[in-house]
Coordinates of C-alpha atoms and ligand atoms in Angstrom, one line a residue:
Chain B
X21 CA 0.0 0.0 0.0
X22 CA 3.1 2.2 0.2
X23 CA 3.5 2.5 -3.3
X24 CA -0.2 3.5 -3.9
X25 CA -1.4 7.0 -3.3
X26 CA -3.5 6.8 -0.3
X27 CA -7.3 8.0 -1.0
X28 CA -8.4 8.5 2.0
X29 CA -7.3 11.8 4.1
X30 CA -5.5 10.7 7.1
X31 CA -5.2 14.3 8.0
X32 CA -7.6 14.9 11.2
X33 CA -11.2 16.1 10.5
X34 CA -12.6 19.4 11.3
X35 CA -14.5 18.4 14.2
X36 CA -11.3 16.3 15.9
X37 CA -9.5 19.5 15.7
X38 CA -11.3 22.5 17.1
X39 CA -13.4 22.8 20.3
X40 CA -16.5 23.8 19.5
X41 CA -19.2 25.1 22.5
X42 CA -19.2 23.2 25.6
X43 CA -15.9 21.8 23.7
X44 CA -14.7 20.4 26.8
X45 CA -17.5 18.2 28.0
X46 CA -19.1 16.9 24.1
X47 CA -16.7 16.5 21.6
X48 CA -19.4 16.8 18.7
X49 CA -22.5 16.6 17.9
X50 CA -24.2 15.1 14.5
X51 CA -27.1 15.2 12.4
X52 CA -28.1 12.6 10.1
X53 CA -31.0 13.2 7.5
X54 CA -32.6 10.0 5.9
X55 CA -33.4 10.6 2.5
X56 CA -35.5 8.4 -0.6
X57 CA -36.6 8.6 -4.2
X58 CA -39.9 8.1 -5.2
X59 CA -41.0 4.1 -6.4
X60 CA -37.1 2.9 -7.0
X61 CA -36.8 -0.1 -4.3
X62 CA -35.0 0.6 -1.7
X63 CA -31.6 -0.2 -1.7
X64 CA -31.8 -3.8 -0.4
X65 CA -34.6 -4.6 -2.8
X66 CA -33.2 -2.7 -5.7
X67 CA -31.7 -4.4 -8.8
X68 CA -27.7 -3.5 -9.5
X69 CA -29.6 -1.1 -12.8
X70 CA -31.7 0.7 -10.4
X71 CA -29.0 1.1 -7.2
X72 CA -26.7 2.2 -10.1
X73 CA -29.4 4.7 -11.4
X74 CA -29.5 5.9 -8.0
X75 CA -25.9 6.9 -7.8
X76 CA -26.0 8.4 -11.2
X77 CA -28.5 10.6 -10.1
X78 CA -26.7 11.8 -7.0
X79 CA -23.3 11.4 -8.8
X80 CA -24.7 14.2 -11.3
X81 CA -25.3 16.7 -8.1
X82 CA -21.8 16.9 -7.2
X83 CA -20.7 20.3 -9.3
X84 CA -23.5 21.7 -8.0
X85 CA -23.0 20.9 -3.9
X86 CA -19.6 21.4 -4.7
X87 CA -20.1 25.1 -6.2
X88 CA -22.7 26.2 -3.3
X89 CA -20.7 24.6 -0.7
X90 CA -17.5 24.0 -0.8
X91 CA -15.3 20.9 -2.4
X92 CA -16.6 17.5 -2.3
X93 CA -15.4 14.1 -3.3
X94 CA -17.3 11.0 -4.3
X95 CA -15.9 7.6 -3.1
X96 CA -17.9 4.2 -4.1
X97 CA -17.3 1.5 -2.0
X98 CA -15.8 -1.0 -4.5
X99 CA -12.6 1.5 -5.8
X100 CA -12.0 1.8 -1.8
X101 CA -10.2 -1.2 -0.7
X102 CA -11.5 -2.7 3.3
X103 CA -8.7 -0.7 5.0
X104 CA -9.6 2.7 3.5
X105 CA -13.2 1.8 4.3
X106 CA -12.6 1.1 7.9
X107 CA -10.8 4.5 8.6
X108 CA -13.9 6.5 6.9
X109 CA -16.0 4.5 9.5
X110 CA -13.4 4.9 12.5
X111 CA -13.6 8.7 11.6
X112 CA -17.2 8.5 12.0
X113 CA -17.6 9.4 8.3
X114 CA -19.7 6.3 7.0
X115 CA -20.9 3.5 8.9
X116 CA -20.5 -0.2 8.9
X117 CA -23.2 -1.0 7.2
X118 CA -22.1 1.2 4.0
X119 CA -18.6 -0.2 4.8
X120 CA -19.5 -3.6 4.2
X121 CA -21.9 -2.9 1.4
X122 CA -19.9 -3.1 -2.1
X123 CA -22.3 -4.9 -4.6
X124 CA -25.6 -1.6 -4.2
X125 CA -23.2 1.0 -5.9
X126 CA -22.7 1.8 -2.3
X127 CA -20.5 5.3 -2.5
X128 CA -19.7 8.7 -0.2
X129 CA -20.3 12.2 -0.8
X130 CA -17.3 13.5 1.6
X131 CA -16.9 17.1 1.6
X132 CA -12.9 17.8 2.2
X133 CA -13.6 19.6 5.5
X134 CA -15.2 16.3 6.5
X135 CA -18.3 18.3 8.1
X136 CA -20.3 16.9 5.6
X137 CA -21.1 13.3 4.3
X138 CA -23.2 11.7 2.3
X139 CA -24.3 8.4 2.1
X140 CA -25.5 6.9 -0.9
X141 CA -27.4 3.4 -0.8
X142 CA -26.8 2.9 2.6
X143 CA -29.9 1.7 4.3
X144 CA -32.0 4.3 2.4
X145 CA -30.9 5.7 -1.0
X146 CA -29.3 8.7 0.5
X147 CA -28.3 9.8 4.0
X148 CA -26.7 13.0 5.2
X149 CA -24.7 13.4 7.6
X150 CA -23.0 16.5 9.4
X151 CA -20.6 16.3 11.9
X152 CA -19.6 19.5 13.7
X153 CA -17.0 19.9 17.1
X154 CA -18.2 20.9 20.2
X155 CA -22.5 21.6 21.4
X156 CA -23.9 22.4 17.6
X157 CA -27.1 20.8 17.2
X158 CA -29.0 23.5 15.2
X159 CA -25.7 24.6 13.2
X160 CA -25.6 20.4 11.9
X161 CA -29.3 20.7 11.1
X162 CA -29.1 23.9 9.5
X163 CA -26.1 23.0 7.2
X164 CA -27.5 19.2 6.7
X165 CA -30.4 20.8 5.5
X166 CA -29.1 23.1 2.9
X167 CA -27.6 20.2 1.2
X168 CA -31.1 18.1 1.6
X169 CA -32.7 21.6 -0.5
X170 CA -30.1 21.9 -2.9
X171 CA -30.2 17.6 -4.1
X172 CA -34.5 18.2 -3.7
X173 CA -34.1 20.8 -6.4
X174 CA -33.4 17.9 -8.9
X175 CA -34.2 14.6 -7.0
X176 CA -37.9 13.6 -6.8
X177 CA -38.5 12.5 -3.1
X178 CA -40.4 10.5 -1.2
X179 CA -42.9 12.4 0.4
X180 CA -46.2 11.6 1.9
X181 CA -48.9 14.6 3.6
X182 CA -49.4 12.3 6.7
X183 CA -45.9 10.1 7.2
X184 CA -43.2 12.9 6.0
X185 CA -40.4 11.5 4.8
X186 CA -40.2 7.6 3.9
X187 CA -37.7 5.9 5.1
X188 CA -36.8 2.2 4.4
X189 CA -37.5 1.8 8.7
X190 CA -40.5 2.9 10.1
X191 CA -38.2 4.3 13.3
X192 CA -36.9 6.9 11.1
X193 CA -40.0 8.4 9.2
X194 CA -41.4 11.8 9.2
X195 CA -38.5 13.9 9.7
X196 CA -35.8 10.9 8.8
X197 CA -33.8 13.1 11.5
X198 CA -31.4 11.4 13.8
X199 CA -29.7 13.9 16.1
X200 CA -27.1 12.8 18.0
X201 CA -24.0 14.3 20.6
X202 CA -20.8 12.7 21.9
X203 CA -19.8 13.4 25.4
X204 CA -17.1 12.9 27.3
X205 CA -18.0 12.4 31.1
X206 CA -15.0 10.9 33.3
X207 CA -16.4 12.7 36.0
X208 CA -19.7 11.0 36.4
X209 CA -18.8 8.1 35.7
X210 CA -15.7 8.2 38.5
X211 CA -18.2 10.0 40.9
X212 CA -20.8 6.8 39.9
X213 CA -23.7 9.2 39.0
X214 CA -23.6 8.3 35.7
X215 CA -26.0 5.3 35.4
X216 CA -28.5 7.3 37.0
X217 CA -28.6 10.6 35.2
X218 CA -28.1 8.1 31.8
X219 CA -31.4 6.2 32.9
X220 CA -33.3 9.4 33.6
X221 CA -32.6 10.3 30.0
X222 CA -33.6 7.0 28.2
X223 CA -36.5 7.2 30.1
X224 CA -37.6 11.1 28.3
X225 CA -37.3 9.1 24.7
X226 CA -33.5 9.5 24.0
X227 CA -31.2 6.8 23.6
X228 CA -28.0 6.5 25.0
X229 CA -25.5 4.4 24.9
X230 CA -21.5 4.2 25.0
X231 CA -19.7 4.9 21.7
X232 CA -17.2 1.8 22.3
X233 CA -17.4 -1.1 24.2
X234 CA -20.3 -3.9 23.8
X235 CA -23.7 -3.1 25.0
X236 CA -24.3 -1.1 28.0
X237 CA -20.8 -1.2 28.7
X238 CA -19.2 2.4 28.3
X239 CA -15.7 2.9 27.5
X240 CA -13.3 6.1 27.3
X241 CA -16.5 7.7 29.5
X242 CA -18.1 8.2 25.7
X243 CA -21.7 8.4 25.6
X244 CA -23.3 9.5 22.6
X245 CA -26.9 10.5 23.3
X246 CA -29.4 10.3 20.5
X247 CA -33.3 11.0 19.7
X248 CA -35.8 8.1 19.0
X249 CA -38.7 9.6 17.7
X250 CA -38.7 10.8 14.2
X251 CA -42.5 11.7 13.6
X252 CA -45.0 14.0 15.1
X253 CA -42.3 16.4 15.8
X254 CA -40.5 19.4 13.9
X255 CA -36.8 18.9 13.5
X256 CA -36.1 22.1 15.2
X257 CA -38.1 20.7 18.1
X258 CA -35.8 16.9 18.6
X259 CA -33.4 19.1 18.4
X260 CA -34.1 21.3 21.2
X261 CA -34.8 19.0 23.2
X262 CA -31.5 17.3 22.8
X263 CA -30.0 20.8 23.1
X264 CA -31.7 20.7 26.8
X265 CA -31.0 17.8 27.5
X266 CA -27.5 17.7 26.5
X267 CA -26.5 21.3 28.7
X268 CA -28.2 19.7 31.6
X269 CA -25.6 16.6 31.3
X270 CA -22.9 19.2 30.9
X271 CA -24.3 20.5 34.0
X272 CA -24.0 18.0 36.2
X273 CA -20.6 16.9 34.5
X274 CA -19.7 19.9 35.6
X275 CA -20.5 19.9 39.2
X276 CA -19.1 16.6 39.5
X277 CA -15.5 17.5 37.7
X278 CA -15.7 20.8 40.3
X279 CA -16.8 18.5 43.5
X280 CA -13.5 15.8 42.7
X281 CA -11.4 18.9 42.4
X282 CA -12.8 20.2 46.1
X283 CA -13.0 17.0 48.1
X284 CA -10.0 14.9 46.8
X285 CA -7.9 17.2 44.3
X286 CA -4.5 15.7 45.6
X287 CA -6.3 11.9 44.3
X288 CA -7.4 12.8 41.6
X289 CA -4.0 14.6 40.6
X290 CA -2.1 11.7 41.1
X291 CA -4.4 9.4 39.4
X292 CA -4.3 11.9 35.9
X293 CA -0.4 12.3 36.5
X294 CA 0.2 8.7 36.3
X295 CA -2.0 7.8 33.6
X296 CA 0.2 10.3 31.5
X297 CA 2.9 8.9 32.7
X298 CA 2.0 5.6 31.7
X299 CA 1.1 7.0 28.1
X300 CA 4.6 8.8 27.6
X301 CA 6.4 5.6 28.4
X302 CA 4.2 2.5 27.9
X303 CA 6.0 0.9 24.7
X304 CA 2.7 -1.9 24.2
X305 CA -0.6 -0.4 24.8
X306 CA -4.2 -2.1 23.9
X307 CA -7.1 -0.2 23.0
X308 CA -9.1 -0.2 26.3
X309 CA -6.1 0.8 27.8
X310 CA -5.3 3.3 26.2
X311 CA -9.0 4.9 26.4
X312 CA -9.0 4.9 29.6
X313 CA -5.9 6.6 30.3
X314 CA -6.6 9.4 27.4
X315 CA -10.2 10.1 29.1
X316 CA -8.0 10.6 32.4
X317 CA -5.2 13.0 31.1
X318 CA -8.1 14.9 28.9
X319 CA -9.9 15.1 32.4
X320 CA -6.4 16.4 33.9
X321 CA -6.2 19.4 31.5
X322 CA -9.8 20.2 31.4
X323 CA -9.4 20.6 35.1
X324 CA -6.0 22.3 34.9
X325 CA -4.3 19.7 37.0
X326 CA -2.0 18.9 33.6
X327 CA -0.8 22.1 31.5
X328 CA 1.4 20.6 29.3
X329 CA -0.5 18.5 27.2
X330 CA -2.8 20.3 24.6
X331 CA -6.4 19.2 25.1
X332 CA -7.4 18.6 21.0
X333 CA -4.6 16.3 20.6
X334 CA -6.5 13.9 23.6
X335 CA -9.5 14.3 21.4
X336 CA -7.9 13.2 18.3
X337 CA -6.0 10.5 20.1
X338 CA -9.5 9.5 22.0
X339 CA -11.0 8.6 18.6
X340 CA -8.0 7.8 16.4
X341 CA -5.9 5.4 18.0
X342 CA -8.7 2.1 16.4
X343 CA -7.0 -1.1 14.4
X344 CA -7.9 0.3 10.9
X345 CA -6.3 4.2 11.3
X346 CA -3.2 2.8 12.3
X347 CA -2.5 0.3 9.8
X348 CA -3.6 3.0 7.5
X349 CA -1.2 5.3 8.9
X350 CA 1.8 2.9 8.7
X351 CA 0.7 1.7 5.5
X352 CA 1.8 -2.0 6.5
X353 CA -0.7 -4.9 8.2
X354 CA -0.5 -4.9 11.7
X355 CA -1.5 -8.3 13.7
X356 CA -2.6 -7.4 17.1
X357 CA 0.9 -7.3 18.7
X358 CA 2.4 -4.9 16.2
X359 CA -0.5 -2.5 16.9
X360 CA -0.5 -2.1 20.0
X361 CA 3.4 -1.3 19.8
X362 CA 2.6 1.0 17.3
X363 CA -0.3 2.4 19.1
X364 CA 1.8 3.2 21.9
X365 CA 4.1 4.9 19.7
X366 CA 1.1 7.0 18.1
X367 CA 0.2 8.1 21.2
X368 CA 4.0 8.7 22.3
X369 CA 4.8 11.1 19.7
X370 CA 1.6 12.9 19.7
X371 CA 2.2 13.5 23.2
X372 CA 5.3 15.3 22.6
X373 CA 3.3 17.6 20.0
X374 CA 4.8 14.9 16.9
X375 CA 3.3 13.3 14.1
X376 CA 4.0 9.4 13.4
X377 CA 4.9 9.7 10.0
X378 CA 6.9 12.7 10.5
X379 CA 9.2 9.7 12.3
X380 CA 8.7 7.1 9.7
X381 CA 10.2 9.1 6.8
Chain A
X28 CA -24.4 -16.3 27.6
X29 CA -21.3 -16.1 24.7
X30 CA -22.1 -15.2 21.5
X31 CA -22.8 -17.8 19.0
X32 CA -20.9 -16.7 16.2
X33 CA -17.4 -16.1 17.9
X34 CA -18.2 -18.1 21.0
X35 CA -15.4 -15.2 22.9
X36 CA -17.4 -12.2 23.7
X37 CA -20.4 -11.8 26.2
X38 CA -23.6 -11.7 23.6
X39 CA -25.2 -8.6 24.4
X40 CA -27.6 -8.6 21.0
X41 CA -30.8 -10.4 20.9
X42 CA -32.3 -11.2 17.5
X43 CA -35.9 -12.5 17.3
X44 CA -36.5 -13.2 13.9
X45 CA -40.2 -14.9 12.4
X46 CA -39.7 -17.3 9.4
X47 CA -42.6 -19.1 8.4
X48 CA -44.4 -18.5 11.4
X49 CA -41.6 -19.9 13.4
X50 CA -39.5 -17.8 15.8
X51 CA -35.8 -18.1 15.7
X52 CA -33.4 -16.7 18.3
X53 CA -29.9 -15.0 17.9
X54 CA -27.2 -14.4 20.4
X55 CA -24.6 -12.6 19.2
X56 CA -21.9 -9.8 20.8
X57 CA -22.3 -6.2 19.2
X58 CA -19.3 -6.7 17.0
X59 CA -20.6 -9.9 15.7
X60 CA -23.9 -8.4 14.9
X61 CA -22.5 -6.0 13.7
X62 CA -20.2 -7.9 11.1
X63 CA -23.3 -9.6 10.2
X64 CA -25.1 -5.9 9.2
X65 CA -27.8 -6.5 12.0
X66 CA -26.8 -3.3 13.8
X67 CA -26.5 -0.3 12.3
X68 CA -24.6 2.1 14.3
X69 CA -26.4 5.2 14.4
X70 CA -29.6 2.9 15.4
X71 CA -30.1 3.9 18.6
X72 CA -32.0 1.3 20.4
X73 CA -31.2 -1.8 19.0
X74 CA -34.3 -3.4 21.2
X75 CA -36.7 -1.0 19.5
X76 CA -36.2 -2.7 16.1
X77 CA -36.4 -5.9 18.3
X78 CA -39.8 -5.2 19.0
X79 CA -40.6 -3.6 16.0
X80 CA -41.3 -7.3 14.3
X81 CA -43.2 -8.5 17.2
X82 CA -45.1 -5.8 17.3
X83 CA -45.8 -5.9 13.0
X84 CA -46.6 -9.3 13.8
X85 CA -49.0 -9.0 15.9
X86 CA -51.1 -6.7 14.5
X87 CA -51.1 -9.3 10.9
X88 CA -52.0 -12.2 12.8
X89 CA -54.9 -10.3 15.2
X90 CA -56.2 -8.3 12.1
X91 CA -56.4 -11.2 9.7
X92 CA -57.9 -13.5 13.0
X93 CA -60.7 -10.2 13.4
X94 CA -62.0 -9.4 9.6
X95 CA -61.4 -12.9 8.2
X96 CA -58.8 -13.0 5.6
X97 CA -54.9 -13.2 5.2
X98 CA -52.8 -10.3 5.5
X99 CA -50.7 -11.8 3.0
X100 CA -53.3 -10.3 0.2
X101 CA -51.6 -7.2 1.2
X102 CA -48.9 -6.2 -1.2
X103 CA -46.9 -3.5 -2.9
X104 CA -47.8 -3.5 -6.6
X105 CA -44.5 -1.0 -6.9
X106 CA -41.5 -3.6 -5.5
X107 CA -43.9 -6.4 -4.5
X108 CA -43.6 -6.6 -0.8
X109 CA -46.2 -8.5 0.8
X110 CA -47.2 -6.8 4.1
X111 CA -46.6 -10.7 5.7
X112 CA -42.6 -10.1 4.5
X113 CA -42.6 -6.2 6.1
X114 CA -43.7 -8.3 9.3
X115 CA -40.8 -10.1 9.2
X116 CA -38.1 -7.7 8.0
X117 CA -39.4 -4.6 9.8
X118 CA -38.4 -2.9 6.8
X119 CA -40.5 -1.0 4.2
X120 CA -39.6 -2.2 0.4
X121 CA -40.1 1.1 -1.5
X122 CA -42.1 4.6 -0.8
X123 CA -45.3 3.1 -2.7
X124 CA -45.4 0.3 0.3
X125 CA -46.6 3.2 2.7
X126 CA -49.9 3.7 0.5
X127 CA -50.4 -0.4 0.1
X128 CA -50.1 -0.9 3.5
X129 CA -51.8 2.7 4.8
X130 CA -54.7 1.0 7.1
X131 CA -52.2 -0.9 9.3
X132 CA -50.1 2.1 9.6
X133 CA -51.2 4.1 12.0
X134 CA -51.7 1.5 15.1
X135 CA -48.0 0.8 13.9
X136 CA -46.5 4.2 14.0
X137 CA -48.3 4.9 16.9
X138 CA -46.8 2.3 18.8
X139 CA -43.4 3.5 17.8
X140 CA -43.4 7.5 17.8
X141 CA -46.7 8.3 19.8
X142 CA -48.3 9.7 16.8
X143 CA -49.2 9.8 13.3
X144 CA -48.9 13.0 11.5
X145 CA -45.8 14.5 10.3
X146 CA -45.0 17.9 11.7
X147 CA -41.6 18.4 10.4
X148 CA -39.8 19.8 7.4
X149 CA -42.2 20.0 3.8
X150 CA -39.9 19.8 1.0
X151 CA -39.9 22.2 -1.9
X152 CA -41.3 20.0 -4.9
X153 CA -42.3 16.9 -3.3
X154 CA -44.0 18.6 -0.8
X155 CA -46.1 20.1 -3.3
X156 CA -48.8 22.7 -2.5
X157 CA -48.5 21.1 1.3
X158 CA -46.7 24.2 2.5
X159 CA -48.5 26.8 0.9
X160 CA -51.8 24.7 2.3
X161 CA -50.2 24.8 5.8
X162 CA -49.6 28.5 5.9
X163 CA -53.2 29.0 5.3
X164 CA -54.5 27.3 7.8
X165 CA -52.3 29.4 10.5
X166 CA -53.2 32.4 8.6
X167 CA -56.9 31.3 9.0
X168 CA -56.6 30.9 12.9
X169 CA -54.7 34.4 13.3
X170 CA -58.2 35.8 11.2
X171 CA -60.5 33.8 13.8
X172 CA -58.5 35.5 16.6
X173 CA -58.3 39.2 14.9
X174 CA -62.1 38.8 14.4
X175 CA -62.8 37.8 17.7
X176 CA -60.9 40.6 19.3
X177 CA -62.5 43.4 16.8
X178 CA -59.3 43.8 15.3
X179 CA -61.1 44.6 11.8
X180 CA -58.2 46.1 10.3
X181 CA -56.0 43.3 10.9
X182 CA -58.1 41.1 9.5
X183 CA -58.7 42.5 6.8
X184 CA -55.3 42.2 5.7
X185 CA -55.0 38.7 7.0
X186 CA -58.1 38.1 4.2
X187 CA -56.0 39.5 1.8
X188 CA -53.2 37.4 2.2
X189 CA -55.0 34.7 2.6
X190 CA -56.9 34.7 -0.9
X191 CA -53.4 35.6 -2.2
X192 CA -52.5 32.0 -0.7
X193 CA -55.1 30.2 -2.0
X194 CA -54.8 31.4 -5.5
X195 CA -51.2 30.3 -5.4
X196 CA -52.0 27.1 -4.2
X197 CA -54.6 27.1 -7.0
X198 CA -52.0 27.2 -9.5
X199 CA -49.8 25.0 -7.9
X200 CA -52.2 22.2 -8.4
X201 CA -52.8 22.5 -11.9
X202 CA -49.4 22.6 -13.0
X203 CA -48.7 19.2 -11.0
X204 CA -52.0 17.9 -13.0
Ligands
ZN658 ZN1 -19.3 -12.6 18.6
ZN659 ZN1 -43.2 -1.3 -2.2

């Protein structure tokens, strides 16, 4: 893979780099807009003529996305081999399912930024997705929307009076919205308030669960809160009330990062301290591992107990330390030995305000 | 309980899938389920879609039990889907499936989102005259409310716009005819 030119940007997406609002406690929020076009099967039912008409279609919109709104690439699945896949989905740019899904005419809309992606004959024939740093619900809906005018202007949706938008899943008609934030809550979850506040929340009609780790189980102290209902509601309203919901979290985060720093600052000093330390020296690290001990130094700087260490780079490392970005960035295959030395050396260098690559060459 | 296809992790997914009328039961870890493309990762409560089949089912079976015929005589004449195979897959098969399957709809879409009219975003074309029709009716309420408070002038204007409304919506529908 050394000798090919490398597709895929490995260069660290708009909404890794910067804060955003509330930048400290949600590291992004995301709006997804699921979109169909009138009487062509869905993508699972469609024939290869149909998906591929489908693609056409969008494929033909690109100049003009691209000329309201900034550059934008198309990608279909099949010219991208499984690696370059796996780092669009460990960037949180497509999803498995598109990953895995080669023979639909499966492809990306990616705009260079990275803010914007869209789906084509993932689940539905087109999904849009924006991705912005920090607490930016209504910014994500608003930009998500302007692409879903500007592709309506020549694509004939499906629309009904009474169900809204159709959707291939009845979960997502009517507004086909899905609103979503990542947070980053060390401080509940060391404090042990944060099964509680997370039930209280699934029980309002949001869904929440951890962005890694299997099932309930959270890991990193990532949490990505998300809303259920799709119909009977405005988007501007879900989204609202995910705002809410979302600065009440941050609240309580909040009180809990300020109530460790009051009753047992010297503890929780120590405990940050030596999780960096581990991270600057450790020469084999595994995944879990090295979550955990990125959410602690991350919680160290955001409560000024570490000064050295710049709090984006945690962010970056927090989400791109996975299997696929790795072996992406070393441009070799990696078994699970060789990655976690590498990890380990990723996380090394970046420490010390270095790139990996910058080493390599 | 381990998952069944890798037999390492903890199986935290639950599949409960109807073929034929007989229920089938799959344990499998997340990243098993999701190798398999049964969870999408954006889904956000993988038991919701769970249910979703049980629930489909259970309106076929009690509907078809109640007014005396299959539900399988329900089908998509755009992509074919029988409302039997929606049952089962949870999944819709193209847009025209909404209108062939409209009268068990709304117990459906109730169950799920607590309602069944779409208050959210019209779209420019496909929403057609939708909009325009939409603005009227506020425009009509403000009118009730002007009248009712002797606000004559006001309303007056609110008439005006209003018939300017209408005519636009006029037009609207006979260039879709
Ligand atoms: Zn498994
Ligand atoms: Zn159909």
């Amino acid at each position: 893979m050394n000798s090919k030119q490398k597709k895929i940007s490995l260069k660290v997406s708009e909404w890794l780099r910067s804060p955003g609002p509330d930048g400290d406690i949600v590291l992004s929020s995301r709006v997804r807009l699921a979109r169909n076009l009138r009487d062509i099967p869905f993508p699972y039912l469609a024939s290869d003529s149909q998906s591929a008409a489908v693609l056409k279609k969008v494929r033909a919109m690109v100049p003009a996305l691209a000329a309201a709104y900034g550059p934008l690439k198309i990608f279909t699945m099949d010219e991208l081999d499984s690696l370059e896949r796996q780092v669009l989905v460990e960037k949180h740019l497509i999803s498995p399912a598109l990953a895995n899904n080669q023979q639909h005419n499966s492809a990306v809309l990616l705009r260079d930024d990275e803010v914007i992606s869209i789906m084509v004959n993932e689940e539905d024939h087109l999904r849009i997705q924006c991705l912005l740093p920090g607490l930016q619900l209504e910014r994500a809906l608003q930009l998500a929307g302007d692409y879903d005018d500007l592709l309506e202007e020549k694509l004939d949706y499906a629309f009904d009076e009474q169900w809204g938008y159709l959707t291939v899943c009845p979960t997502n008609v009517g507004t086909g919205l899905r609103a979503s934030v990542m947070m980053h809550l060390p401080a509940l979850m060391l404090t042990k308030q944060a099964n509680r506040i997370l039930q209280a929340i699934a029980q309002v009609g949001l869904a929440v669960r951890g962005i890694y780790g299997e099932g309930s189980e959270i890991k990193g102290n990532l949490v990505q809160i998300s809303n259920q209902i799709t119909l009977g509601q405005s988007g501007e309203e879900i989204v609202r009330n995910l705002y809410g919901v979302a600065k009440q979290v941050v609240e309580q985060e909040t009180q809990a990062r300020q109530i460790l720093l009051n009753e047992g600052r010297d503890r929780i000093a120590d405990r940050v301290n030596r999780s960096l330390g581990t991270l600057r020296y450790a020469r084999l690290i595994s995944s879990e591992e090295a979550m955990q001990l990125l959410s602690d130094v991350r919680l160290g700087v955001d409560l000024g107990l570490i000064e050295e260490v710049v709090g984006s780079i945690l962010k970056e490392l927090l989400l791109l330390h996975r299997p696929a970005y790795l072996q992406y960035l070393t441009g070799r295959n990696l078994d699970s030995f060789d990655r976690d030395r590498v990890r380990a050396k990723l996380i090394r260098l970046r420490l010390a305000g270095k790139h990996l690559h910058e080493e390599e060459e | 309980m381990l998952c069944e296809n890798c037999k390492e992790r903890q199986a935290t997914v639950h599949l409960t899938k109807i073929i034929n009328n007989e229920k089938y039961v799959q344990h499998l870890c997340e990243q098993c389920a999701r190798e398999k493309g049964e969870f999408d990762f954006d889904f956000p409560s993988f038991s919701l879609q769970n249910l979703l089949s049980g629930l489909m089912n259970l309106d076929a079976q009690s509907a078809g039990q109640v007014m005396g015929f299959t539900t399988q005589k329900l089908q998509c004449d755009n992509c074919g889907l029988t409302y039997a195979q929606f049952g089962q897959l949870g999944r819709f098969g193209c847009s025209r499936c909404y209108n062939a399957f409209n009268e068990r709809l709304v117990p459906l879409m109730r169950r799920i989102h607590g309602s069944t009219q779409h208050l959210g975003k019209i779209p420019k074309r496909a929403g057609g005259t939708l909009k325009l029709r939409r603005s009227i009716e506020e425009l009509r309420q403000k009118l009730q409310e002007a009248v009712a408070r002797e606000e004559f002038e006001r309303a007056a204007k609110l008439r005006d716009q209003i018939r300017e409304l209408e005519e636009q919506a006029r037009e609207g529908e006979n260039n879709e005819q």
